């Protein structure tokens, strides 16, 4: 455990022992929310559980992780769902290559353009969807990496 001492755009500094601080990079704060400002996750003064990921003695830097102290929702998803399962979720975002659907555990699943419709081109099919729409999808594969 450590205490958050400072926030930056790229992470949070955490004092793990008196006078010893490390950085939790924003990518190591949460398994699913990778592009959020650290202030949306922690505040200065918060007591947080951290794991030491790397110690760079030459540069006198300690890299810390918070998400490593939590269960990985991807592993949990892979344990509970399998190829062929049908799931419902709301569309979180629409991109040039497909739609992202919110799934159990706070993870997002991609429905690629080529998998949106049996009888329409993906570019045409995607126009029928909008953010927030509830959809049903079939799990084609699960990549926990």
CSV table of C-alpha atoms in Angstrom, one decimal:
chain,number,residue,atom,x,y,z
A,1,UNK,CA,0.0,0.0,0.0
A,2,UNK,CA,1.1,3.6,-0.5
A,3,UNK,CA,-0.2,7.1,-0.5
A,4,UNK,CA,-0.8,9.2,-3.6
A,5,UNK,CA,1.4,12.3,-3.4
A,6,UNK,CA,1.0,13.9,-6.9
A,7,UNK,CA,-1.0,13.6,-10.1
A,8,UNK,CA,0.2,14.3,-13.6
A,9,UNK,CA,-1.4,13.8,-17.0
A,10,UNK,CA,0.6,10.5,-17.4
A,11,UNK,CA,0.1,8.9,-13.9
A,12,UNK,CA,0.2,9.2,-10.2
A,13,UNK,CA,3.1,9.3,-7.8
A,14,UNK,CA,2.7,7.1,-4.8
A,15,UNK,CA,4.9,7.1,-1.7
A,16,UNK,CA,5.5,3.4,-0.8
A,17,UNK,CA,7.8,4.1,2.2
A,18,UNK,CA,8.9,7.3,3.9
A,19,UNK,CA,10.8,9.3,1.2
A,20,UNK,CA,10.4,6.6,-1.5
A,21,UNK,CA,8.0,7.3,-4.4
A,22,UNK,CA,7.2,5.4,-7.5
A,23,UNK,CA,5.0,6.2,-10.5
A,24,UNK,CA,1.8,4.4,-11.4
A,25,UNK,CA,1.6,5.1,-15.2
A,26,UNK,CA,-2.0,5.7,-16.3
A,27,UNK,CA,-1.9,2.5,-18.3
A,28,UNK,CA,-1.2,0.5,-15.1
A,29,UNK,CA,-4.1,2.0,-13.1
A,30,UNK,CA,-7.1,0.0,-14.5
A,31,UNK,CA,-7.6,-3.0,-16.7
A,32,UNK,CA,-10.3,-1.5,-18.8
A,33,UNK,CA,-10.1,2.3,-18.6
A,34,UNK,CA,-6.8,3.1,-20.3
A,35,UNK,CA,-7.4,6.6,-21.6
A,36,UNK,CA,-8.7,8.4,-18.6
A,37,UNK,CA,-6.9,11.1,-16.6
A,38,UNK,CA,-5.4,9.8,-13.4
A,39,UNK,CA,-7.6,12.2,-11.4
A,40,UNK,CA,-10.7,10.2,-12.5
A,41,UNK,CA,-9.1,7.1,-10.7
A,42,UNK,CA,-7.3,8.5,-7.6
A,43,UNK,CA,-6.9,11.7,-5.7
A,44,UNK,CA,-3.9,13.1,-3.8
A,45,UNK,CA,-3.9,11.6,-0.3
A,46,UNK,CA,-5.6,8.4,-1.3
A,47,UNK,CA,-4.3,5.2,0.1
A,48,UNK,CA,-3.9,2.7,-2.7
A,49,UNK,CA,-2.7,-0.9,-3.2
A,50,UNK,CA,0.3,-1.1,-5.6
A,51,UNK,CA,2.7,-3.7,-6.9
A,52,UNK,CA,6.3,-2.9,-7.8
A,53,UNK,CA,6.7,-3.6,-11.5
A,54,UNK,CA,10.2,-2.4,-12.1
A,55,UNK,CA,13.1,-0.8,-10.2
A,56,UNK,CA,15.5,1.2,-12.4
A,57,UNK,CA,18.5,1.8,-10.1
A,58,UNK,CA,20.5,3.7,-12.7
A,59,UNK,CA,17.7,6.3,-13.2
A,60,UNK,CA,16.5,5.9,-9.6
A,61,UNK,CA,12.9,5.2,-10.8
A,62,UNK,CA,10.3,2.8,-9.5
A,63,UNK,CA,7.4,1.7,-11.7
A,64,UNK,CA,4.3,0.7,-9.9
A,65,UNK,CA,1.0,-0.9,-10.9
A,66,UNK,CA,-2.5,-0.7,-9.4
A,67,UNK,CA,-4.4,-3.0,-11.8
A,68,UNK,CA,-2.1,-5.9,-11.0
A,69,UNK,CA,-3.6,-5.9,-7.5
A,70,UNK,CA,-7.1,-6.5,-9.0
A,71,UNK,CA,-8.5,-9.5,-10.8
A,72,UNK,CA,-8.1,-9.2,-14.6
A,73,UNK,CA,-11.7,-8.9,-16.0
A,74,UNK,CA,-10.5,-10.4,-19.3
A,75,UNK,CA,-9.5,-13.7,-17.5
A,76,UNK,CA,-12.8,-13.7,-15.7
A,77,UNK,CA,-14.7,-13.1,-19.0
A,78,UNK,CA,-12.8,-15.9,-20.6
A,79,UNK,CA,-13.7,-18.2,-17.7
A,80,UNK,CA,-17.4,-17.4,-18.0
A,81,UNK,CA,-18.0,-17.0,-21.7
A,82,UNK,CA,-16.9,-19.1,-24.7
A,83,UNK,CA,-16.9,-19.0,-28.5
A,84,UNK,CA,-20.5,-19.2,-29.7
A,85,UNK,CA,-22.1,-17.6,-26.6
A,86,UNK,CA,-24.7,-14.9,-27.3
A,87,UNK,CA,-24.4,-11.7,-25.3
A,88,UNK,CA,-26.3,-8.4,-25.1
A,89,UNK,CA,-24.7,-5.0,-24.6
A,90,UNK,CA,-24.8,-1.4,-25.5
A,91,UNK,CA,-22.7,0.1,-28.3
A,92,UNK,CA,-20.0,2.1,-26.6
A,93,UNK,CA,-18.3,3.5,-29.7
A,94,UNK,CA,-18.3,3.2,-33.5
A,95,UNK,CA,-15.0,3.3,-35.5
A,96,UNK,CA,-13.9,2.9,-39.1
A,97,UNK,CA,-13.4,-0.8,-38.5
A,98,UNK,CA,-16.4,-1.8,-36.4
A,99,UNK,CA,-18.4,-1.2,-33.2
A,100,UNK,CA,-17.4,-1.7,-29.6
A,101,UNK,CA,-20.0,-3.3,-27.4
A,102,UNK,CA,-19.9,-3.0,-23.6
A,103,UNK,CA,-19.8,-6.5,-22.0
A,104,UNK,CA,-19.9,-7.9,-18.5
A,105,UNK,CA,-16.9,-7.0,-16.3
A,106,UNK,CA,-16.5,-3.6,-17.9
A,107,UNK,CA,-14.7,-4.8,-21.0
A,108,UNK,CA,-15.5,-3.8,-24.6
A,109,UNK,CA,-15.9,-6.3,-27.4
A,110,UNK,CA,-15.3,-5.5,-31.0
A,111,UNK,CA,-17.8,-6.4,-33.7
A,112,UNK,CA,-15.7,-6.0,-36.9
A,113,UNK,CA,-17.3,-4.4,-39.9
A,114,UNK,CA,-17.2,-7.7,-41.8
A,115,UNK,CA,-19.2,-9.4,-39.0
A,116,UNK,CA,-22.0,-6.8,-38.7
A,117,UNK,CA,-24.3,-8.2,-41.3
A,118,UNK,CA,-24.9,-11.4,-43.3
A,119,UNK,CA,-26.3,-9.5,-46.3
A,120,UNK,CA,-24.9,-6.0,-46.3
A,121,UNK,CA,-21.4,-4.7,-46.7
A,122,UNK,CA,-19.9,-3.6,-43.3
A,123,UNK,CA,-19.7,0.1,-44.4
A,124,UNK,CA,-23.5,0.0,-45.1
A,125,UNK,CA,-24.5,-2.0,-42.1
A,126,UNK,CA,-22.6,0.2,-39.6
A,127,UNK,CA,-24.7,3.2,-40.6
A,128,UNK,CA,-27.7,1.5,-38.9
A,129,UNK,CA,-26.1,1.6,-35.5
A,130,UNK,CA,-25.6,4.4,-33.0
A,131,UNK,CA,-23.9,4.8,-29.7
A,132,UNK,CA,-26.1,3.5,-26.9
A,133,UNK,CA,-28.0,1.0,-29.1
A,134,UNK,CA,-28.6,-2.3,-27.3
A,135,UNK,CA,-27.4,-5.2,-29.5
A,136,UNK,CA,-27.0,-8.9,-29.3
A,137,UNK,CA,-23.7,-10.4,-30.5
A,138,UNK,CA,-22.1,-13.8,-30.7
A,139,UNK,CA,-18.6,-14.4,-29.3
A,140,UNK,CA,-16.3,-15.4,-32.2
A,141,UNK,CA,-13.1,-15.4,-30.2
A,142,UNK,CA,-11.6,-14.1,-26.9
A,143,UNK,CA,-8.1,-12.7,-26.7
A,144,UNK,CA,-7.1,-12.0,-23.1
A,145,UNK,CA,-3.9,-10.3,-24.2
